């Protein structure tokens, strides 16, 4: 093993670890690989960036645009809807027709796109024939993966393997070289799912898309109640947002009954009036949390000031500098209390002052934070990198700059209070009301910025940051009377203008990992997320702080007009009749003709695929089937960066001898058992890697190994590269193996183990087909 082989081997191991652990995004890993290869001197700069001009990358990007054109003009949806409707009321027949339809469409379209497009159709069919979506959605995903094996342009691994084969000086595959094995695998997969797989699928007792079924699905009946305002309530005249019901208790106001009329999905600016009845959804038992607060004794101003004098507490203003590590982080993620021993009281950005709902605020350079901090920590803050200015504030400056007449108040926990014995974290309602506990006086001792695990005791004096207004709102919420809503009344919560629907993040979303609070979901999109379905479990509380993840399904409530607009948003998939993305039906014949022309040019040999595909993609835009920004959105930049970066690693593996060394070390011993043993070993290694790594990355990494073992043992490079391509698409055993699995996971209510249980036999079936048919169409041993 030479020096370059050792370096490239180390880079391969590091890349695999990062892919599996997902510590970094896949495209970031690819860019790091490119940088490492350059800095280590393994490849020149020109060689490292050559992947971006590779024929395979151009072809993949162009095929994605072609696929986007077919979907945007409604061609795929039209075919799928008509074919599935003809399947009738038989679940078995529907499974067969669905998998074959999706599989054949995936042969010429992007498998992620076709799965996303067919999801609402399949959900609607499951509702009509009263079959659980969990019985249909995994077959839908597996059908698209199997269909990608049928043609050269069916999936990225096929295109990448073909490019590597041609770069090595071998004759490339034709458009339908994959079809004999791919179509057989698709047929076998359909039979397996109909005869055996359906019996292994979980029977999630959930229906699809009508409102009554969604209510049952998310158990809304147990989560909906009504709150009535008394005549003299301090909430009268206030907007829903200023009542802080949602942030305080996680309750969503989904309707307001006034004078016998029901106002559905009121906005945050809706003003309350005397006698209003608020219909709320959420964890109703948390309303009892408010009952703990009446047994607090509010101290006088003199007592509060005396408490402050006895406490080593300072109110200071901290300015975030241009190079601060806090920039771009939310208050929640910055962990100010833990990292800097300060407690945020307010934030000033220009002339705007924010005192409540700070947790989701993202810090920017120049922001000024009002904090409570022990005096001894001020010097440390001045010398640290986070803040450019640290200034203690006097009472007059505090009132003038932050409009606070009184920054700190104090209350005593009486022996009757339910707060006695609770952990500080359990009193989180205080944060939402602007009554943050910044200190505790207990038996003459001071506890400044107490930890969340601090247990409160009777007799404790709590130093609270807040105003009389905050206390008034808290008291007004305590005066509300809670009553259950009869189940028959739930039907009133929908109308022609307002409704419920289910949605998910799109496969190419930029919102993954961001919380509902960070996205300002209700403010931006005008609809509320009532619940989230993740890994078979429903979450209906603390939703504001939840980070949305690929595979989540969430229940939306709002005006149908807003839901329809959300359906056109590229970051979301909204699943309900009448709320799918608008299409250009008049352009459907044009897009179909363009796709047919591309296929004809490639099949006839008139144009190579890396010329025909970009030509077709350009025609999609010029003819109006796609707008230019839609074409760009069709191209997943993350995937392009991943593929280009990994192509440089594949080149490095070949030139450094790493591919040959790995081939001899991993597969060399199998040559004693014959060519089929080599194929079996190569298939298993590739397929197992595809469960935890991006399939395109797997194909790029395994292609040079396959070429090396083929050269060393006089085996057919076409046979081994076909094995790599097919095995790379066998991501059946893990929801993270391929985006289509994540896409159906939430709506099917699947768990990780479901994919292993149903996917493992399918991997073995495809492997058996490869071992049986590969020698027939691609003789393993070269003459």
mmCIF file of C-alpha atoms in Angstrom, residues 480-755:
data_model
loop_
_atom_site.group_PDB
_atom_site.id
_atom_site.type_symbol
_atom_site.label_atom_id
_atom_site.label_comp_id
_atom_site.label_asym_id
_atom_site.label_seq_id
_atom_site.Cartn_x
_atom_site.Cartn_y
_atom_site.Cartn_z
ATOM 1 C CA UNK A 480 -61.623 31.067 31.878
ATOM 2 C CA UNK A 481 -63.981 28.134 32.350
ATOM 3 C CA UNK A 482 -63.058 24.897 30.538
ATOM 4 C CA UNK A 483 -65.702 22.485 29.217
ATOM 5 C CA UNK A 484 -65.577 19.488 26.915
ATOM 6 C CA UNK A 485 -66.876 19.703 23.365
ATOM 7 C CA UNK A 486 -69.410 17.090 22.330
ATOM 8 C CA UNK A 487 -68.147 14.803 19.582
ATOM 9 C CA UNK A 488 -71.073 15.634 17.300
ATOM 10 C CA UNK A 489 -69.967 19.265 17.379
ATOM 11 C CA UNK A 490 -66.647 18.467 15.693
ATOM 12 C CA UNK A 491 -68.340 18.499 12.294
ATOM 13 C CA UNK A 492 -69.005 22.208 12.791
ATOM 14 C CA UNK A 493 -65.261 22.940 12.657
ATOM 15 C CA UNK A 494 -65.178 22.457 8.884
ATOM 16 C CA UNK A 495 -66.929 24.339 6.131
ATOM 17 C CA UNK A 496 -66.553 25.118 2.465
ATOM 18 C CA UNK A 497 -63.958 27.745 3.405
ATOM 19 C CA UNK A 498 -62.123 26.037 6.295
ATOM 20 C CA UNK A 499 -60.838 22.478 6.623
ATOM 21 C CA UNK A 500 -58.359 19.896 7.819
ATOM 22 C CA UNK A 501 -55.711 18.216 5.714
ATOM 23 C CA UNK A 502 -52.520 16.233 6.089
ATOM 24 C CA UNK A 503 -49.138 17.351 4.768
ATOM 25 C CA UNK A 504 -45.451 16.530 4.825
ATOM 26 C CA UNK A 505 -42.126 18.098 3.934
ATOM 27 C CA UNK A 506 -41.218 17.612 0.297
ATOM 28 C CA UNK A 507 -38.172 15.453 -0.529
ATOM 29 C CA UNK A 508 -36.212 18.550 -1.552
ATOM 30 C CA UNK A 509 -37.294 20.773 1.323
ATOM 31 C CA UNK A 510 -35.015 23.356 2.872
ATOM 32 C CA UNK A 511 -37.027 23.322 6.108
ATOM 33 C CA UNK A 512 -35.767 20.022 7.527
ATOM 34 C CA UNK A 513 -34.467 20.457 11.074
ATOM 35 C CA UNK A 514 -36.230 23.804 11.605
ATOM 36 C CA UNK A 515 -38.852 24.155 14.301
ATOM 37 C CA UNK A 516 -42.422 25.318 13.751
ATOM 38 C CA UNK A 517 -41.549 28.346 15.864
ATOM 39 C CA UNK A 518 -38.529 29.217 13.708
ATOM 40 C CA UNK A 519 -40.590 28.914 10.545
ATOM 41 C CA UNK A 520 -43.274 31.228 12.033
ATOM 42 C CA UNK A 521 -45.700 28.795 10.453
ATOM 43 C CA UNK A 522 -49.022 30.399 11.294
ATOM 44 C CA UNK A 523 -47.819 33.923 10.587
ATOM 45 C CA UNK A 524 -46.334 33.029 7.183
ATOM 46 C CA UNK A 525 -48.785 30.474 5.864
ATOM 47 C CA UNK A 526 -52.030 31.307 7.680
ATOM 48 C CA UNK A 527 -52.688 27.728 8.840
ATOM 49 C CA UNK A 528 -52.012 25.888 12.099
ATOM 50 C CA UNK A 529 -50.193 22.602 12.708
ATOM 51 C CA UNK A 530 -52.417 20.745 15.184
ATOM 52 C CA UNK A 531 -50.435 17.510 15.464
ATOM 53 C CA UNK A 532 -47.374 15.703 14.096
ATOM 54 C CA UNK A 533 -47.155 11.995 13.277
ATOM 55 C CA UNK A 534 -43.595 10.666 13.640
ATOM 56 C CA UNK A 535 -42.404 7.055 13.747
ATOM 57 C CA UNK A 536 -45.894 5.791 14.499
ATOM 58 C CA UNK A 537 -46.489 8.227 17.365
ATOM 59 C CA UNK A 538 -48.723 11.308 17.526
ATOM 60 C CA UNK A 539 -47.322 14.510 19.069
ATOM 61 C CA UNK A 540 -49.911 17.111 20.031
ATOM 62 C CA UNK A 541 -48.095 19.256 22.577
ATOM 63 C CA UNK A 542 -44.918 21.362 22.480
ATOM 64 C CA UNK A 543 -45.302 21.458 18.688
ATOM 65 C CA UNK A 544 -43.912 24.989 18.425
ATOM 66 C CA UNK A 545 -40.495 23.775 19.543
ATOM 67 C CA UNK A 546 -40.506 20.577 17.449
ATOM 68 C CA UNK A 547 -38.080 20.392 14.561
ATOM 69 C CA UNK A 548 -39.842 19.175 11.423
ATOM 70 C CA UNK A 549 -38.058 16.194 9.848
ATOM 71 C CA UNK A 550 -38.364 14.364 6.520
ATOM 72 C CA UNK A 551 -40.898 11.577 6.967
ATOM 73 C CA UNK A 552 -43.112 13.538 9.382
ATOM 74 C CA UNK A 553 -46.803 13.839 8.611
ATOM 75 C CA UNK A 554 -48.597 16.789 10.162
ATOM 76 C CA UNK A 555 -52.208 17.802 10.488
ATOM 77 C CA UNK A 556 -53.051 21.264 9.162
ATOM 78 C CA UNK A 557 -56.117 23.386 9.906
ATOM 79 C CA UNK A 558 -57.028 26.618 8.188
ATOM 80 C CA UNK A 559 -58.753 28.216 5.243
ATOM 81 C CA UNK A 560 -58.908 26.049 2.156
ATOM 82 C CA UNK A 561 -57.544 28.948 0.137
ATOM 83 C CA UNK A 562 -54.412 29.054 2.317
ATOM 84 C CA UNK A 563 -54.083 25.260 2.139
ATOM 85 C CA UNK A 564 -54.284 25.448 -1.660
ATOM 86 C CA UNK A 565 -51.519 28.056 -1.709
ATOM 87 C CA UNK A 566 -49.406 25.841 0.536
ATOM 88 C CA UNK A 567 -49.845 22.986 -1.953
ATOM 89 C CA UNK A 568 -47.934 25.094 -4.497
ATOM 90 C CA UNK A 569 -45.064 25.689 -2.071
ATOM 91 C CA UNK A 570 -41.934 23.704 -3.104
ATOM 92 C CA UNK A 571 -41.107 22.783 0.505
ATOM 93 C CA UNK A 572 -44.408 21.029 1.270
ATOM 94 C CA UNK A 573 -46.553 18.180 0.016
ATOM 95 C CA UNK A 574 -50.224 18.729 0.845
ATOM 96 C CA UNK A 575 -52.480 15.694 0.501
ATOM 97 C CA UNK A 576 -56.169 16.369 0.029
ATOM 98 C CA UNK A 577 -58.555 16.509 -2.874
ATOM 99 C CA UNK A 578 -58.478 19.840 -4.640
ATOM 100 C CA UNK A 579 -55.251 20.879 -2.951
ATOM 101 C CA UNK A 580 -52.618 19.359 -5.197
ATOM 102 C CA UNK A 581 -50.214 21.559 -7.078
ATOM 103 C CA UNK A 582 -51.706 23.291 -10.082
ATOM 104 C CA UNK A 583 -50.714 21.819 -13.445
ATOM 105 C CA UNK A 584 -50.578 23.032 -17.041
ATOM 106 C CA UNK A 585 -52.866 20.469 -18.650
ATOM 107 C CA UNK A 586 -52.758 22.148 -22.055
ATOM 108 C CA UNK A 587 -49.013 21.518 -22.236
ATOM 109 C CA UNK A 588 -49.335 17.791 -21.478
ATOM 110 C CA UNK A 589 -49.151 16.663 -25.149
ATOM 111 C CA UNK A 590 -46.091 18.865 -25.673
ATOM 112 C CA UNK A 591 -44.188 17.468 -22.689
ATOM 113 C CA UNK A 592 -45.093 13.889 -23.635
ATOM 114 C CA UNK A 593 -43.873 14.510 -27.203
ATOM 115 C CA UNK A 594 -40.583 15.983 -25.933
ATOM 116 C CA UNK A 595 -39.974 12.958 -23.677
ATOM 117 C CA UNK A 596 -40.803 10.593 -26.529
ATOM 118 C CA UNK A 597 -38.354 12.446 -28.752
ATOM 119 C CA UNK A 598 -35.556 12.134 -26.187
ATOM 120 C CA UNK A 599 -36.154 8.399 -25.805
ATOM 121 C CA UNK A 600 -36.301 7.894 -29.580
ATOM 122 C CA UNK A 601 -33.051 9.794 -30.147
ATOM 123 C CA UNK A 602 -31.225 7.728 -27.511
ATOM 124 C CA UNK A 603 -32.676 4.347 -28.495
ATOM 125 C CA UNK A 604 -31.938 4.878 -32.195
ATOM 126 C CA UNK A 605 -28.383 5.969 -31.456
ATOM 127 C CA UNK A 606 -28.922 9.301 -33.189
ATOM 128 C CA UNK A 607 -27.809 11.258 -30.105
ATOM 129 C CA UNK A 608 -25.924 10.213 -26.969
ATOM 130 C CA UNK A 609 -27.975 10.553 -23.821
ATOM 131 C CA UNK A 610 -25.882 13.417 -22.423
ATOM 132 C CA UNK A 611 -26.873 15.476 -25.500
ATOM 133 C CA UNK A 612 -30.460 14.277 -25.942
ATOM 134 C CA UNK A 613 -31.458 14.805 -22.287
ATOM 135 C CA UNK A 614 -30.261 18.453 -22.015
ATOM 136 C CA UNK A 615 -31.906 19.201 -25.359
ATOM 137 C CA UNK A 616 -35.206 17.841 -24.092
ATOM 138 C CA UNK A 617 -34.837 19.752 -20.809
ATOM 139 C CA UNK A 618 -34.279 22.998 -22.701
ATOM 140 C CA UNK A 619 -37.331 22.338 -24.880
ATOM 141 C CA UNK A 620 -39.435 21.845 -21.740
ATOM 142 C CA UNK A 621 -38.610 25.421 -20.767
ATOM 143 C CA UNK A 622 -38.837 26.964 -24.250
ATOM 144 C CA UNK A 623 -42.272 25.453 -24.887
ATOM 145 C CA UNK A 624 -43.653 26.648 -21.540
ATOM 146 C CA UNK A 625 -44.039 23.215 -19.937
ATOM 147 C CA UNK A 626 -41.772 24.490 -17.158
ATOM 148 C CA UNK A 627 -40.771 27.941 -16.033
ATOM 149 C CA UNK A 628 -37.060 28.495 -15.598
ATOM 150 C CA UNK A 629 -37.269 28.727 -11.800
ATOM 151 C CA UNK A 630 -39.296 25.485 -11.774
ATOM 152 C CA UNK A 631 -36.593 23.823 -13.855
ATOM 153 C CA UNK A 632 -33.967 24.908 -11.331
ATOM 154 C CA UNK A 633 -36.123 23.579 -8.481
ATOM 155 C CA UNK A 634 -36.405 20.240 -10.285
ATOM 156 C CA UNK A 635 -32.620 19.900 -10.110
ATOM 157 C CA UNK A 636 -31.671 18.934 -6.593
ATOM 158 C CA UNK A 637 -28.479 20.894 -6.018
ATOM 159 C CA UNK A 638 -27.571 18.766 -2.994
ATOM 160 C CA UNK A 639 -27.622 15.639 -5.151
ATOM 161 C CA UNK A 640 -25.522 17.266 -7.874
ATOM 162 C CA UNK A 641 -22.901 18.388 -5.345
ATOM 163 C CA UNK A 642 -22.921 14.924 -3.781
ATOM 164 C CA UNK A 643 -22.432 13.151 -7.095
ATOM 165 C CA UNK A 644 -19.763 15.552 -8.399
ATOM 166 C CA UNK A 645 -17.819 15.298 -5.146
ATOM 167 C CA UNK A 646 -18.000 11.512 -5.013
ATOM 168 C CA UNK A 647 -16.899 11.220 -8.652
ATOM 169 C CA UNK A 648 -13.628 12.844 -7.632
ATOM 170 C CA UNK A 649 -13.277 10.223 -4.899
ATOM 171 C CA UNK A 650 -13.961 7.471 -7.438
ATOM 172 C CA UNK A 651 -11.220 8.866 -9.677
ATOM 173 C CA UNK A 652 -8.827 9.024 -6.732
ATOM 174 C CA UNK A 653 -9.600 5.410 -5.827
ATOM 175 C CA UNK A 654 -8.690 4.291 -9.321
ATOM 176 C CA UNK A 655 -5.529 6.369 -9.789
ATOM 177 C CA UNK A 656 -4.131 5.689 -6.322
ATOM 178 C CA UNK A 657 -4.708 1.939 -6.497
ATOM 179 C CA UNK A 658 -7.155 2.025 -3.584
ATOM 180 C CA UNK A 659 -9.915 0.461 -5.679
ATOM 181 C CA UNK A 660 -7.656 -2.466 -6.634
ATOM 182 C CA UNK A 661 -6.512 -2.924 -3.038
ATOM 183 C CA UNK A 662 -10.116 -2.940 -1.765
ATOM 184 C CA UNK A 663 -11.190 -5.297 -4.550
ATOM 185 C CA UNK A 664 -8.451 -7.776 -3.703
ATOM 186 C CA UNK A 665 -9.002 -7.455 0.057
ATOM 187 C CA UNK A 666 -12.797 -7.627 0.053
ATOM 188 C CA UNK A 667 -13.689 -9.697 -3.014
ATOM 189 C CA UNK A 668 -10.414 -11.344 -4.003
ATOM 190 C CA UNK A 669 -10.929 -14.341 -1.713
ATOM 191 C CA UNK A 670 -14.295 -15.084 -3.315
ATOM 192 C CA UNK A 671 -12.712 -15.681 -6.721
ATOM 193 C CA UNK A 672 -11.760 -19.179 -5.568
ATOM 194 C CA UNK A 673 -15.473 -20.014 -5.448
ATOM 195 C CA UNK A 674 -16.207 -18.844 -8.978
ATOM 196 C CA UNK A 675 -17.594 -15.709 -10.681
ATOM 197 C CA UNK A 676 -21.070 -16.087 -9.139
ATOM 198 C CA UNK A 677 -19.568 -15.869 -5.670
ATOM 199 C CA UNK A 678 -17.887 -12.593 -6.650
ATOM 200 C CA UNK A 679 -21.208 -11.258 -7.963
ATOM 201 C CA UNK A 680 -22.991 -12.341 -4.776
ATOM 202 C CA UNK A 681 -20.382 -10.708 -2.558
ATOM 203 C CA UNK A 682 -20.387 -7.505 -4.612
ATOM 204 C CA UNK A 683 -24.196 -7.384 -4.519
ATOM 205 C CA UNK A 684 -24.410 -7.865 -0.750
ATOM 206 C CA UNK A 685 -21.769 -5.241 0.062
ATOM 207 C CA UNK A 686 -23.391 -2.721 -2.282
ATOM 208 C CA UNK A 687 -26.972 -3.417 -1.154
ATOM 209 C CA UNK A 688 -26.117 -3.234 2.553
ATOM 210 C CA UNK A 689 -24.260 0.045 1.979
ATOM 211 C CA UNK A 690 -27.343 1.442 0.213
ATOM 212 C CA UNK A 691 -29.384 1.062 3.414
ATOM 213 C CA UNK A 692 -27.361 3.704 5.245
ATOM 214 C CA UNK A 693 -25.722 5.793 2.516
ATOM 215 C CA UNK A 694 -27.049 7.802 -0.440
ATOM 216 C CA UNK A 695 -27.515 5.398 -3.331
ATOM 217 C CA UNK A 696 -25.594 7.649 -5.741
ATOM 218 C CA UNK A 697 -22.614 7.711 -3.367
ATOM 219 C CA UNK A 698 -22.725 3.925 -3.062
ATOM 220 C CA UNK A 699 -22.669 3.514 -6.841
ATOM 221 C CA UNK A 700 -19.726 5.888 -7.252
ATOM 222 C CA UNK A 701 -17.724 4.173 -4.485
ATOM 223 C CA UNK A 702 -18.402 0.613 -5.655
ATOM 224 C CA UNK A 703 -17.936 1.216 -9.405
ATOM 225 C CA UNK A 704 -14.102 1.450 -9.327
ATOM 226 C CA UNK A 705 -13.944 -1.623 -7.069
ATOM 227 C CA UNK A 706 -16.075 -3.585 -9.545
ATOM 228 C CA UNK A 707 -13.934 -2.448 -12.469
ATOM 229 C CA UNK A 708 -10.741 -3.399 -10.623
ATOM 230 C CA UNK A 709 -11.889 -6.915 -9.732
ATOM 231 C CA UNK A 710 -13.154 -7.388 -13.296
ATOM 232 C CA UNK A 711 -9.741 -6.429 -14.690
ATOM 233 C CA UNK A 712 -7.799 -8.533 -12.219
ATOM 234 C CA UNK A 713 -9.886 -11.699 -12.625
ATOM 235 C CA UNK A 714 -10.846 -11.385 -16.331
ATOM 236 C CA UNK A 715 -14.523 -10.987 -15.453
ATOM 237 C CA UNK A 716 -17.067 -9.077 -17.499
ATOM 238 C CA UNK A 717 -17.030 -5.413 -16.436
ATOM 239 C CA UNK A 718 -20.584 -5.052 -17.755
ATOM 240 C CA UNK A 719 -21.840 -7.865 -15.517
ATOM 241 C CA UNK A 720 -20.204 -6.467 -12.389
ATOM 242 C CA UNK A 721 -21.251 -2.888 -13.109
ATOM 243 C CA UNK A 722 -24.826 -4.060 -13.715
ATOM 244 C CA UNK A 723 -24.637 -5.736 -10.299
ATOM 245 C CA UNK A 724 -23.520 -2.489 -8.672
ATOM 246 C CA UNK A 725 -26.309 -0.513 -10.359
ATOM 247 C CA UNK A 726 -29.089 -2.927 -9.372
ATOM 248 C CA UNK A 727 -27.793 -3.434 -5.825
ATOM 249 C CA UNK A 728 -27.426 0.335 -5.265
ATOM 250 C CA UNK A 729 -31.179 0.712 -5.806
ATOM 251 C CA UNK A 730 -32.092 -2.006 -3.287
ATOM 252 C CA UNK A 731 -32.624 0.475 -0.450
ATOM 253 C CA UNK A 732 -35.592 -1.484 0.917
ATOM 254 C CA UNK A 733 -34.449 -2.174 4.495
ATOM 255 C CA UNK A 734 -34.149 1.328 5.904
ATOM 256 C CA UNK A 735 -36.302 4.475 5.822
ATOM 257 C CA UNK A 736 -33.113 6.556 5.502
ATOM 258 C CA UNK A 737 -31.834 4.500 2.571
ATOM 259 C CA UNK A 738 -33.816 6.491 0.017
ATOM 260 C CA UNK A 739 -36.035 9.610 0.116
ATOM 261 C CA UNK A 740 -39.074 7.686 -1.175
ATOM 262 C CA UNK A 741 -39.047 5.602 2.009
ATOM 263 C CA UNK A 742 -39.044 8.720 4.164
ATOM 264 C CA UNK A 743 -41.820 10.147 2.027
ATOM 265 C CA UNK A 744 -44.253 7.334 2.873
ATOM 266 C CA UNK A 745 -43.065 6.691 6.424
ATOM 267 C CA UNK A 746 -45.217 9.285 8.173
ATOM 268 C CA UNK A 747 -48.398 8.696 6.166
ATOM 269 C CA UNK A 748 -48.060 4.935 6.521
ATOM 270 C CA UNK A 749 -47.286 5.111 10.226
ATOM 271 C CA UNK A 750 -44.269 2.867 9.645
ATOM 272 C CA UNK A 751 -41.480 2.179 12.100
ATOM 273 C CA UNK A 752 -37.862 1.386 11.270
ATOM 274 C CA UNK A 753 -38.379 -2.317 11.958
ATOM 275 C CA UNK A 754 -41.173 -2.487 9.347
ATOM 276 C CA UNK A 755 -38.695 -1.699 6.586
#
